[in-house]
């Protein structure tokens, strides 16, 4: 019987290794403007990857609401993913609405659409859905402390509700080897 040489074979694919999630059952209020991000209700996920070449895929969803009745609001809320205290990914300009067009300096003329009621940029108590999915490779098996943070560019209060955050470790390569004697 002749000997047959068997070589190492690599099988590439994806495998969900682990996942963790947190959610906020109530509301989280951020009072007034912040120049820095504030963690949503101390809800974080500590994920220790089992493989150094894994991908961590994070998804979050929530609604954000302005908690005031002030006209001419140009608030822009930002949501960010922080990993080990460093800003990994952010989504900006949430709510930055101008519902009746940009502010303008004069009215009148043949095509004046604002006279006699000059309505521009008046919004109150507006809410919007916010969220994102972001994947990154930590390139180590060290613990990754992940959290979602929010901030508002204006000096007004915001409310976060229906907050959900999930982190998944996905292995990108599975290696197997074998031999026949």
GROMACS .gro file of C-alpha atoms in nm:
model
  181
    1UNK     CA    1   0.000   0.000   0.000
    2UNK     CA    2   0.139   0.338  -0.098
    3UNK     CA    3   0.171   0.615   0.155
    4UNK     CA    4  -0.037   0.928   0.099
    5UNK     CA    5   0.089   1.261   0.225
    6UNK     CA    6  -0.174   1.481   0.390
    7UNK     CA    7  -0.103   1.848   0.427
    8UNK     CA    8  -0.240   2.109   0.662
    9UNK     CA    9  -0.570   2.262   0.553
   10UNK     CA   10  -0.700   2.599   0.665
   11UNK     CA   11  -1.075   2.652   0.675
   12UNK     CA   12  -1.177   3.017   0.676
   13UNK     CA   13  -1.510   3.126   0.811
   14UNK     CA   14  -1.682   3.317   1.085
   15UNK     CA   15  -1.800   3.196   1.421
   16UNK     CA   16  -1.985   3.379   1.695
   17UNK     CA   17  -1.761   3.317   1.994
   18UNK     CA   18  -1.944   3.518   2.263
   19UNK     CA   19  -2.180   3.809   2.313
   20UNK     CA   20  -2.285   4.036   2.597
   21UNK     CA   21  -2.549   4.306   2.616
   22UNK     CA   22  -2.687   4.572   2.849
   23UNK     CA   23  -3.001   4.780   2.838
   24UNK     CA   24  -3.145   5.066   3.035
   25UNK     CA   25  -3.495   5.003   3.164
   26UNK     CA   26  -3.565   5.367   3.247
   27UNK     CA   27  -3.473   5.707   3.114
   28UNK     CA   28  -3.127   5.863   3.130
   29UNK     CA   29  -3.125   6.243   3.153
   30UNK     CA   30  -2.825   6.451   3.057
   31UNK     CA   31  -2.869   6.794   3.208
   32UNK     CA   32  -2.734   7.088   3.006
   33UNK     CA   33  -2.442   7.100   2.770
   34UNK     CA   34  -2.130   6.894   2.805
   35UNK     CA   35  -1.802   6.960   2.631
   36UNK     CA   36  -1.718   6.594   2.686
   37UNK     CA   37  -1.918   6.276   2.644
   38UNK     CA   38  -2.116   6.127   2.935
   39UNK     CA   39  -2.164   5.751   2.973
   40UNK     CA   40  -2.526   5.638   2.944
   41UNK     CA   41  -2.632   5.541   3.297
   42UNK     CA   42  -2.302   5.361   3.377
   43UNK     CA   43  -2.395   5.080   3.137
   44UNK     CA   44  -2.077   4.922   3.005
   45UNK     CA   45  -1.964   4.585   2.867
   46UNK     CA   46  -1.628   4.430   2.952
   47UNK     CA   47  -1.544   4.177   2.681
   48UNK     CA   48  -1.224   3.969   2.689
   49UNK     CA   49  -1.166   3.831   2.338
   50UNK     CA   50  -1.074   3.463   2.327
   51UNK     CA   51  -0.877   3.506   2.003
   52UNK     CA   52  -0.634   3.786   1.915
   53UNK     CA   53  -0.757   3.802   1.554
   54UNK     CA   54  -1.127   3.829   1.643
   55UNK     CA   55  -1.354   4.112   1.545
   56UNK     CA   56  -1.566   4.287   1.806
   57UNK     CA   57  -1.891   4.406   1.655
   58UNK     CA   58  -2.087   4.657   1.864
   59UNK     CA   59  -2.442   4.774   1.802
   60UNK     CA   60  -2.648   5.025   1.993
   61UNK     CA   61  -2.995   5.173   1.957
   62UNK     CA   62  -3.185   5.434   2.154
   63UNK     CA   63  -3.407   5.736   2.118
   64UNK     CA   64  -3.287   6.082   2.215
   65UNK     CA   65  -3.522   6.364   2.305
   66UNK     CA   66  -3.482   6.735   2.375
   67UNK     CA   67  -3.629   6.811   2.716
   68UNK     CA   68  -3.716   7.177   2.675
   69UNK     CA   69  -3.963   7.407   2.510
   70UNK     CA   70  -3.722   7.664   2.364
   71UNK     CA   71  -3.764   7.803   2.013
   72UNK     CA   72  -3.484   7.827   1.757
   73UNK     CA   73  -3.318   7.510   1.880
   74UNK     CA   74  -3.019   7.394   1.678
   75UNK     CA   75  -2.911   7.120   1.916
   76UNK     CA   76  -2.686   6.854   1.773
   77UNK     CA   77  -2.662   6.543   1.984
   78UNK     CA   78  -2.369   6.306   1.940
   79UNK     CA   79  -2.343   5.938   2.035
   80UNK     CA   80  -2.007   5.761   2.067
   81UNK     CA   81  -1.857   5.420   2.138
   82UNK     CA   82  -1.567   5.436   2.383
   83UNK     CA   83  -1.327   5.143   2.424
   84UNK     CA   84  -1.095   5.149   2.725
   85UNK     CA   85  -1.168   5.521   2.766
   86UNK     CA   86  -1.080   5.613   2.405
   87UNK     CA   87  -1.330   5.734   2.147
   88UNK     CA   88  -1.348   5.448   1.895
   89UNK     CA   89  -1.646   5.564   1.684
   90UNK     CA   90  -1.898   5.846   1.693
   91UNK     CA   91  -2.215   5.952   1.521
   92UNK     CA   92  -2.278   6.326   1.518
   93UNK     CA   93  -2.546   6.575   1.412
   94UNK     CA   94  -2.839   6.380   1.553
   95UNK     CA   95  -3.144   6.609   1.567
   96UNK     CA   96  -2.966   6.907   1.404
   97UNK     CA   97  -3.296   6.989   1.238
   98UNK     CA   98  -3.405   7.317   1.082
   99UNK     CA   99  -3.768   7.239   1.008
  100UNK     CA  100  -3.859   7.555   0.815
  101UNK     CA  101  -3.529   7.614   0.639
  102UNK     CA  102  -3.228   7.808   0.751
  103UNK     CA  103  -3.262   8.141   0.925
  104UNK     CA  104  -3.262   8.431   0.682
  105UNK     CA  105  -3.195   8.802   0.704
  106UNK     CA  106  -3.493   8.958   0.523
  107UNK     CA  107  -3.839   8.892   0.386
  108UNK     CA  108  -4.038   9.035   0.103
  109UNK     CA  109  -4.019   9.021  -0.272
  110UNK     CA  110  -4.213   8.821  -0.526
  111UNK     CA  111  -4.129   8.472  -0.394
  112UNK     CA  112  -4.151   8.538  -0.020
  113UNK     CA  113  -4.271   8.212   0.133
  114UNK     CA  114  -4.241   8.325   0.496
  115UNK     CA  115  -4.466   8.630   0.505
  116UNK     CA  116  -4.680   8.700   0.697
  117UNK     CA  117  -4.572   8.425   0.940
  118UNK     CA  118  -4.196   8.414   0.966
  119UNK     CA  119  -4.147   8.057   1.082
  120UNK     CA  120  -3.790   7.936   1.072
  121UNK     CA  121  -3.608   7.687   1.291
  122UNK     CA  122  -3.870   7.649   1.563
  123UNK     CA  123  -3.871   7.301   1.714
  124UNK     CA  124  -3.968   7.190   2.060
  125UNK     CA  125  -3.935   6.862   2.248
  126UNK     CA  126  -3.812   6.679   1.939
  127UNK     CA  127  -3.706   6.315   1.954
  128UNK     CA  128  -3.506   6.102   1.712
  129UNK     CA  129  -3.388   5.745   1.684
  130UNK     CA  130  -3.013   5.704   1.719
  131UNK     CA  131  -2.781   5.411   1.685
  132UNK     CA  132  -2.502   5.249   1.491
  133UNK     CA  133  -2.311   4.928   1.429
  134UNK     CA  134  -1.932   4.937   1.438
  135UNK     CA  135  -1.675   4.658   1.409
  136UNK     CA  136  -1.310   4.672   1.508
  137UNK     CA  137  -1.022   4.435   1.577
  138UNK     CA  138  -0.865   4.477   1.921
  139UNK     CA  139  -0.564   4.261   1.811
  140UNK     CA  140  -0.519   4.117   2.159
  141UNK     CA  141  -0.688   3.906   2.423
  142UNK     CA  142  -0.688   4.191   2.674
  143UNK     CA  143  -1.018   4.297   2.831
  144UNK     CA  144  -1.204   4.563   2.630
  145UNK     CA  145  -1.415   4.797   2.847
  146UNK     CA  146  -1.680   4.935   2.611
  147UNK     CA  147  -1.950   5.192   2.676
  148UNK     CA  148  -2.182   5.429   2.490
  149UNK     CA  149  -2.167   5.801   2.565
  150UNK     CA  150  -2.376   6.102   2.460
  151UNK     CA  151  -2.337   6.479   2.451
  152UNK     CA  152  -2.533   6.783   2.336
  153UNK     CA  153  -2.371   7.087   2.173
  154UNK     CA  154  -2.625   7.327   2.326
  155UNK     CA  155  -2.703   7.416   2.687
  156UNK     CA  156  -3.026   7.220   2.700
  157UNK     CA  157  -3.128   6.892   2.858
  158UNK     CA  158  -3.167   6.568   2.666
  159UNK     CA  159  -3.323   6.234   2.754
  160UNK     CA  160  -3.207   5.890   2.636
  161UNK     CA  161  -3.466   5.616   2.639
  162UNK     CA  162  -3.501   5.259   2.510
  163UNK     CA  163  -3.122   5.215   2.530
  164UNK     CA  164  -2.979   4.881   2.410
  165UNK     CA  165  -2.612   4.791   2.358
  166UNK     CA  166  -2.471   4.456   2.241
  167UNK     CA  167  -2.113   4.344   2.176
  168UNK     CA  168  -2.023   4.027   1.985
  169UNK     CA  169  -1.689   3.855   1.939
  170UNK     CA  170  -1.663   3.703   1.593
  171UNK     CA  171  -1.373   3.476   1.506
  172UNK     CA  172  -1.254   3.542   1.150
  173UNK     CA  173  -1.044   3.231   1.088
  174UNK     CA  174  -1.074   2.875   1.208
  175UNK     CA  175  -0.771   2.658   1.152
  176UNK     CA  176  -0.769   2.280   1.155
  177UNK     CA  177  -0.496   2.037   1.069
  178UNK     CA  178  -0.483   1.664   1.031
  179UNK     CA  179  -0.272   1.382   0.904
  180UNK     CA  180  -0.317   1.022   0.807
  181UNK     CA  181  -0.063   0.759   0.897
   0.00000   0.00000   0.00000
